[in-house]
Amino acid sequence: MRTLGIIGFGGFGQFMVKHLQPYISVTVHDLTDLSHIAAEHKVEWGTLQETASKDIVILAVPVQFLESLLLEIKDYLKAEALIVDVSSVKVKPIELMLKHLPLTVDILGTHPLFGPQSGKNGIKGLNMVVCPVRSKKMRAITHFLRNVIQLNVLERTPETHDKQMAYVQALTHFIGRSINEMDIPDVEQKTPAYQYLLDIKRNLGGDSMDLFLTIELENPYAKKVREEFMGALKSLNDRLEHIKR
Ligand SMILES: NC(=O)c1ccc[n+]([C@@H]2O[C@H](COP(=O)([O-])OP(=O)(O)OC[C@H]3O[C@@H](n4cnc5c(N)ncnc54)[C@H](O)[C@@H]3O)[C@@H](O)[C@H]2O)c1
Ligand SMILES: O=C(O)C(=O)C[C@]1(C(=O)O)C=C[C@@H](O)C=C1
C-alpha cells in the first residue's frame, strides 16, 4: 500500500487529513508538536525524516518557509517519490521545487481553492488547480481527484494561476482581513449585500497571518491589484470629499 507524508500540520494540513485519511496511510509532521491533534485525527505523527520518506509527500507550509524545508528534506526523499505542494501561489514554489529537488522525484504543483471554512460542509464539486511539472502518474492523480474526491480539476500554468489569483485571492483576502481588523458588526437590520461582507469576514477570519503573507507577498501579481484597489478607494473618496453640499 502507498504511504503519504504531510509536512505542515496547520489549518490546511489538518483539513486535508480528514479527506485523505480514508484512502491512504497518513503520517504528519510539523515544527510544532501537534501529535495530540494527529491522534485525534487517527493519523501517525512522525519525525521530519519519517514523514519525508513516504511514497507521496505533501508540503503544506506557507511558501515563505518552503525553501529551507526543501533543503532539509531533499536527502530523505525516496527516489521515486511524488512531491506535491498545495500552496496558494504557484510560480514561486514550483521554481523552488525544480531548483532543489532531486531529478528522480516527480513534482506536482496544486492549489485547492478551498479550505477549512469554505470546505466545512464538504468539498465535492469545489475547484482545485493543478500545475503538472514532471509526473509519470498524472493520469492516476487526476482520476483520483476528479472521480474519487469529486473535485473540479483545472489545469493551469503557474503564471496564469498567479495572475488570476491576484484578483480572486489577494484582493479578497485584503478586503477580508481589513474588515476583520475593523471587526464590522453583525446587526439584525442588514441587507443581503452586507451579509456577503459578513460571510467574507467569517470565511477568512480564521486564516493565519502567514497564509495572508503568502497570498499578498509571494504572488508576483498581487501588489499591482492591491494598488489598483487602493487607487480606486482613494479616487472614490476624493470624489465624495469634493462634492459641494
Ligand atoms: N488555509 C487554507 O484554507 C489553505 C487552502 C489551500 C492551500 N493552502 C496552503 O496550504 C499551506 C499551509 O497553509 P495553512 O493555512 O495550513 O497555514 P498555517 O499557517 O495555518 O499552518 C502552516 C503550518 O506549517 C508549519 N511549518 C512551517 N514551517 C515548517 C517546517 N519547516 N516544517 C514543518 N512544519 C512547518 C507551521 O508550524 C504551521 O503549523 C500554504 O501553502 C497555503 O497557501 C491553505
Ligand atoms: O476556507 C478557508 O478557510 C479559506 O480561507 C480558503 C481559501 C480562500 O477562500 O481564499 C484560503 C486559502 C487557499 O489558498 C484557498 C482558499
Short mmCIF file of C-alpha atoms and ligand atoms in Angstrom, two decimals:
data_model
loop_
_atom_site.label_atom_id
_atom_site.label_comp_id
_atom_site.label_asym_id
_atom_site.label_seq_id
_atom_site.Cartn_x
_atom_site.Cartn_y
_atom_site.Cartn_z
CA MET A 1 0.00 0.00 0.00
CA ARG A 2 1.23 3.51 -0.80
CA THR A 3 2.07 5.86 2.05
CA LEU A 4 1.55 9.63 2.38
CA GLY A 5 3.51 12.15 4.44
CA ILE A 6 2.12 15.63 5.12
CA ILE A 7 4.64 18.23 6.28
CA GLY A 8 2.95 21.28 7.83
CA PHE A 9 0.02 20.41 10.07
CA GLY A 10 -1.60 23.86 10.39
CA GLY A 11 -5.07 24.89 9.24
CA PHE A 12 -4.84 23.26 5.83
CA GLY A 13 -2.75 20.21 6.76
CA GLN A 14 -5.33 19.28 9.40
CA PHE A 15 -8.21 19.89 6.98
CA MET A 16 -6.61 17.74 4.25
CA VAL A 17 -6.08 14.81 6.55
CA LYS A 18 -9.83 14.37 7.04
CA HIS A 19 -10.30 13.94 3.29
CA LEU A 20 -7.25 11.78 2.50
CA GLN A 21 -7.02 9.52 5.53
CA PRO A 22 -9.82 7.18 4.31
CA TYR A 23 -7.76 6.35 1.19
CA ILE A 24 -4.13 6.11 2.26
CA SER A 25 -1.96 5.58 5.33
CA VAL A 26 -1.01 9.10 6.51
CA THR A 27 1.93 10.34 8.62
CA VAL A 28 2.11 14.03 9.56
CA HIS A 29 4.81 16.34 10.87
CA ASP A 30 5.02 20.00 11.91
CA LEU A 31 7.68 22.21 13.51
CA THR A 32 5.33 22.50 16.49
CA ASP A 33 4.49 19.31 18.35
CA LEU A 34 0.88 18.72 17.25
CA SER A 35 0.95 14.97 17.93
CA HIS A 36 -2.21 15.27 20.09
CA ILE A 37 -4.12 16.66 17.08
CA ALA A 38 -2.70 13.88 14.87
CA ALA A 39 -4.01 11.38 17.43
CA GLU A 40 -7.48 13.00 17.31
CA HIS A 41 -7.46 12.52 13.53
CA LYS A 42 -6.18 8.94 13.99
CA VAL A 43 -3.08 9.53 11.85
CA GLU A 44 0.52 8.82 12.71
CA TRP A 45 2.83 11.57 13.95
CA GLY A 46 6.35 11.26 12.51
CA THR A 47 9.72 12.94 12.63
CA LEU A 48 10.61 15.12 9.63
CA GLN A 49 12.72 12.29 8.20
CA GLU A 50 9.99 9.65 8.66
CA THR A 51 7.34 11.89 7.09
CA ALA A 52 9.53 12.93 4.15
CA SER A 53 10.39 9.34 3.25
CA LYS A 54 6.88 8.27 2.19
CA ASP A 55 5.75 7.44 -1.38
CA ILE A 56 3.85 10.73 -1.68
CA VAL A 57 4.86 13.82 0.28
CA ILE A 58 2.57 16.86 0.52
CA LEU A 59 4.24 20.11 1.50
CA ALA A 60 1.66 22.21 3.39
CA VAL A 61 3.80 25.02 4.79
CA PRO A 62 3.46 28.69 3.80
CA VAL A 63 5.71 29.44 0.82
CA GLN A 64 7.99 31.72 2.81
CA PHE A 65 9.19 28.58 4.69
CA LEU A 66 9.38 26.27 1.69
CA GLU A 67 12.97 26.76 0.54
CA SER A 68 14.51 25.88 3.89
CA LEU A 69 12.16 22.88 4.18
CA LEU A 70 13.16 21.59 0.72
CA LEU A 71 16.83 21.84 1.67
CA GLU A 72 16.12 19.89 4.87
CA ILE A 73 14.17 17.05 3.24
CA LYS A 74 15.84 16.55 -0.14
CA ASP A 75 18.13 13.80 1.14
CA TYR A 76 15.31 11.96 2.93
CA LEU A 77 13.08 11.53 -0.14
CA LYS A 78 12.51 8.16 -1.82
CA ALA A 79 14.00 8.08 -5.33
CA GLU A 80 10.60 7.57 -6.99
CA ALA A 81 8.55 9.74 -4.62
CA LEU A 82 5.85 12.17 -5.73
CA ILE A 83 6.23 15.59 -4.12
CA VAL A 84 3.13 17.78 -4.12
CA ASP A 85 2.81 21.35 -2.91
CA VAL A 86 -0.58 22.89 -2.06
CA SER A 87 0.48 26.50 -1.85
CA SER A 88 -1.86 29.38 -2.62
CA VAL A 89 0.64 30.70 -5.16
CA LYS A 90 2.25 28.63 -7.87
CA VAL A 91 5.17 30.38 -9.62
CA LYS A 92 7.49 30.52 -6.62
CA PRO A 93 7.01 27.03 -5.09
CA ILE A 94 7.39 25.36 -8.47
CA GLU A 95 10.62 27.26 -9.16
CA LEU A 96 11.90 26.23 -5.73
CA MET A 97 10.95 22.56 -6.13
CA LEU A 98 12.64 22.43 -9.54
CA LYS A 99 15.73 24.09 -8.09
CA HIS A 100 16.16 21.92 -5.00
CA LEU A 101 14.51 18.52 -5.50
CA PRO A 102 16.43 15.55 -6.93
CA LEU A 103 15.76 14.74 -10.60
CA THR A 104 14.47 11.27 -9.69
CA VAL A 105 11.34 12.54 -7.90
CA ASP A 106 8.05 13.53 -9.51
CA ILE A 107 6.77 17.05 -8.84
CA LEU A 108 3.20 18.34 -8.91
CA GLY A 109 2.07 21.87 -8.07
CA THR A 110 -1.51 22.14 -6.83
CA HIS A 111 -3.80 24.70 -5.28
CA PRO A 112 -7.04 23.52 -3.71
CA LEU A 113 -9.30 26.61 -3.96
CA PHE A 114 -10.99 25.87 -0.64
CA GLY A 115 -10.06 25.39 2.98
CA PRO A 116 -11.35 24.67 6.48
CA GLN A 117 -14.12 27.28 6.27
CA SER A 118 -15.20 27.12 2.64
CA GLY A 119 -14.98 23.31 2.68
CA LYS A 120 -16.57 22.71 6.04
CA ASN A 121 -19.77 21.30 4.53
CA GLY A 122 -17.91 19.08 2.07
CA ILE A 123 -15.59 19.62 -0.88
CA LYS A 124 -17.47 17.83 -3.67
CA GLY A 125 -17.52 19.98 -6.82
CA LEU A 126 -15.05 22.58 -5.50
CA ASN A 127 -12.17 23.80 -7.67
CA MET A 128 -8.62 22.53 -7.49
CA VAL A 129 -5.86 23.88 -9.74
CA VAL A 130 -3.10 21.52 -10.85
CA CYS A 131 0.17 22.59 -12.48
CA PRO A 132 1.87 19.41 -13.68
CA VAL A 133 5.66 19.81 -13.53
CA ARG A 134 7.01 16.30 -14.04
CA SER A 135 4.96 13.28 -13.13
CA LYS A 136 4.53 9.82 -14.59
CA LYS A 137 1.37 9.43 -12.50
CA MET A 138 -0.59 12.47 -13.67
CA ARG A 139 -3.47 10.44 -15.16
CA ALA A 140 -3.97 8.44 -11.95
CA ILE A 141 -3.78 11.58 -9.79
CA THR A 142 -6.31 13.47 -11.92
CA HIS A 143 -8.59 10.42 -11.89
CA PHE A 144 -8.39 10.26 -8.08
CA LEU A 145 -9.10 13.98 -7.65
CA ARG A 146 -11.96 14.04 -10.18
CA ASN A 147 -13.67 10.72 -9.61
CA VAL A 148 -12.89 9.74 -6.03
CA ILE A 149 -12.67 13.09 -4.21
CA GLN A 150 -15.02 14.61 -6.85
CA LEU A 151 -13.24 17.92 -7.28
CA ASN A 152 -13.42 20.16 -10.33
CA VAL A 153 -9.81 19.91 -11.53
CA LEU A 154 -8.47 22.87 -13.53
CA GLU A 155 -5.08 22.51 -15.25
CA ARG A 156 -3.25 25.85 -15.45
CA THR A 157 0.27 27.19 -15.90
CA PRO A 158 1.80 28.68 -12.72
CA GLU A 159 1.75 32.17 -14.33
CA THR A 160 -1.93 32.02 -15.34
CA HIS A 161 -2.78 30.74 -11.88
CA ASP A 162 -0.98 33.56 -10.08
CA LYS A 163 -2.31 36.28 -12.42
CA GLN A 164 -5.92 35.24 -11.80
CA MET A 165 -5.38 34.61 -8.09
CA ALA A 166 -4.16 38.20 -7.67
CA TYR A 167 -7.84 39.17 -8.11
CA VAL A 168 -9.55 36.03 -6.83
CA GLN A 169 -7.50 35.76 -3.67
CA ALA A 170 -5.10 38.63 -2.98
CA LEU A 171 -7.91 41.19 -3.41
CA THR A 172 -10.43 39.12 -1.43
CA HIS A 173 -8.04 38.44 1.46
CA PHE A 174 -7.00 42.13 1.51
CA ILE A 175 -10.64 43.16 1.92
CA GLY A 176 -11.37 40.22 4.25
CA ARG A 177 -8.51 40.99 6.63
CA SER A 178 -9.40 44.72 6.61
CA ILE A 179 -12.99 44.07 7.64
CA ASN A 180 -11.77 41.60 10.25
CA GLU A 181 -9.45 44.24 11.69
CA MET A 182 -12.34 46.75 11.64
CA ASP A 183 -14.44 43.99 13.25
CA ILE A 184 -17.57 45.06 11.35
CA PRO A 185 -20.65 44.30 13.45
CA ASP A 186 -23.40 41.81 12.71
CA VAL A 187 -26.77 43.51 13.18
CA GLU A 188 -30.37 42.47 12.66
CA GLN A 189 -31.22 45.29 10.20
CA LYS A 190 -28.87 44.04 7.48
CA THR A 191 -29.09 43.78 3.71
CA PRO A 192 -28.14 40.67 1.71
CA ALA A 193 -25.10 42.59 0.39
CA TYR A 194 -23.89 43.31 3.94
CA GLN A 195 -24.36 39.60 4.72
CA TYR A 196 -21.87 38.88 1.90
CA LEU A 197 -19.33 41.07 3.70
CA LEU A 198 -20.02 39.29 7.00
CA ASP A 199 -19.59 35.95 5.20
CA ILE A 200 -16.19 37.06 3.85
CA LYS A 201 -15.23 38.17 7.37
CA ARG A 202 -16.17 34.77 8.83
CA ASN A 203 -14.71 32.78 5.94
CA LEU A 204 -11.27 34.35 6.09
CA GLY A 205 -11.13 35.33 9.78
CA GLY A 206 -9.56 32.05 10.90
CA ASP A 207 -6.72 32.06 8.35
CA SER A 208 -3.21 32.56 9.72
CA MET A 209 -1.13 35.70 9.20
CA ASP A 210 1.46 33.50 7.44
CA LEU A 211 -1.18 32.45 4.89
CA PHE A 212 -2.10 36.12 4.36
CA LEU A 213 1.58 36.96 3.78
CA THR A 214 1.87 34.13 1.24
CA ILE A 215 -1.15 35.36 -0.71
CA GLU A 216 -0.16 39.03 -0.68
CA LEU A 217 3.63 38.94 -0.87
CA GLU A 218 4.53 35.71 -2.71
CA ASN A 219 2.20 36.25 -5.68
CA PRO A 220 4.15 38.38 -8.19
CA TYR A 221 0.92 39.97 -9.49
CA ALA A 222 -0.76 40.78 -6.14
CA LYS A 223 0.88 44.17 -5.45
CA LYS A 224 -0.45 45.67 -8.69
CA VAL A 225 -4.01 44.58 -7.88
CA ARG A 226 -3.76 45.98 -4.32
CA GLU A 227 -2.51 49.27 -5.77
CA GLU A 228 -5.36 49.33 -8.27
CA PHE A 229 -7.83 48.78 -5.42
CA MET A 230 -6.24 51.43 -3.18
CA GLY A 231 -6.28 53.86 -6.14
CA ALA A 232 -9.99 53.19 -6.73
CA LEU A 233 -10.75 53.70 -2.99
CA LYS A 234 -8.83 56.96 -2.91
CA SER A 235 -10.37 58.31 -6.08
CA LEU A 236 -13.90 57.45 -4.90
CA ASN A 237 -13.25 59.09 -1.54
CA ASP A 238 -11.78 62.20 -3.24
CA ARG A 239 -14.90 62.48 -5.39
CA LEU A 240 -17.10 62.33 -2.27
CA GLU A 241 -14.99 64.90 -0.44
CA HIS A 242 -15.24 67.34 -3.38
CA ILE A 243 -19.00 67.23 -3.83
CA LYS A 244 -20.28 70.65 -2.67
CA ARG A 245 -23.26 70.44 -0.28
N1 LIG B 1 -5.77 27.50 4.85
C1 LIG B 1 -6.31 27.29 3.67
O1 LIG B 1 -7.51 27.46 3.50
C2 LIG B 1 -5.47 26.81 2.52
C3 LIG B 1 -6.13 26.31 1.38
C4 LIG B 1 -5.36 25.86 0.30
C5 LIG B 1 -3.98 25.88 0.37
N2 LIG B 1 -3.37 26.37 1.48
C6 LIG B 1 -1.91 26.35 1.52
O2 LIG B 1 -1.54 25.37 2.47
C7 LIG B 1 -0.29 25.73 3.08
C8 LIG B 1 -0.48 25.81 4.58
O3 LIG B 1 -1.42 26.81 4.88
P1 LIG B 1 -2.13 26.86 6.30
O4 LIG B 1 -3.35 27.68 6.15
O5 LIG B 1 -2.23 25.49 6.87
O6 LIG B 1 -1.05 27.70 7.12
P2 LIG B 1 -0.87 27.74 8.70
O7 LIG B 1 -0.07 28.95 8.97
O8 LIG B 1 -2.18 27.54 9.38
O9 LIG B 1 -0.01 26.42 9.01
C9 LIG B 1 1.27 26.22 8.50
C10 LIG B 1 1.97 25.18 9.35
O10 LIG B 1 3.23 24.91 8.77
C11 LIG B 1 4.15 24.69 9.83
N3 LIG B 1 5.51 24.85 9.33
C12 LIG B 1 6.14 25.97 8.88
N4 LIG B 1 7.41 25.67 8.50
C13 LIG B 1 7.56 24.33 8.70
C14 LIG B 1 8.65 23.43 8.51
N5 LIG B 1 9.83 23.85 8.03
N6 LIG B 1 8.48 22.14 8.84
C15 LIG B 1 7.30 21.69 9.34
N7 LIG B 1 6.23 22.50 9.56
C16 LIG B 1 6.36 23.81 9.23
C17 LIG B 1 3.76 25.71 10.87
O11 LIG B 1 4.25 25.36 12.14
C18 LIG B 1 2.23 25.67 10.79
O12 LIG B 1 1.67 24.75 11.70
C19 LIG B 1 0.11 27.07 2.47
O13 LIG B 1 0.98 26.83 1.41
C20 LIG B 1 -1.21 27.62 1.95
O14 LIG B 1 -1.01 28.53 0.92
C21 LIG B 1 -4.08 26.83 2.56
O1 LIG B 2 -11.84 28.05 3.64
C1 LIG B 2 -10.99 28.78 4.11
O2 LIG B 2 -10.74 28.82 5.31
C2 LIG B 2 -10.18 29.62 3.20
O3 LIG B 2 -9.75 30.66 3.60
C3 LIG B 2 -9.92 29.06 1.87
C4 LIG B 2 -9.10 29.89 0.91
C5 LIG B 2 -9.85 31.15 0.44
O4 LIG B 2 -11.08 31.14 0.44
O5 LIG B 2 -9.18 32.09 0.00
C6 LIG B 2 -7.81 30.26 1.54
C7 LIG B 2 -6.61 29.91 1.05
C8 LIG B 2 -6.47 28.97 -0.09
O6 LIG B 2 -5.41 29.29 -0.88
C9 LIG B 2 -7.71 28.73 -0.81
C10 LIG B 2 -8.89 29.05 -0.29
#
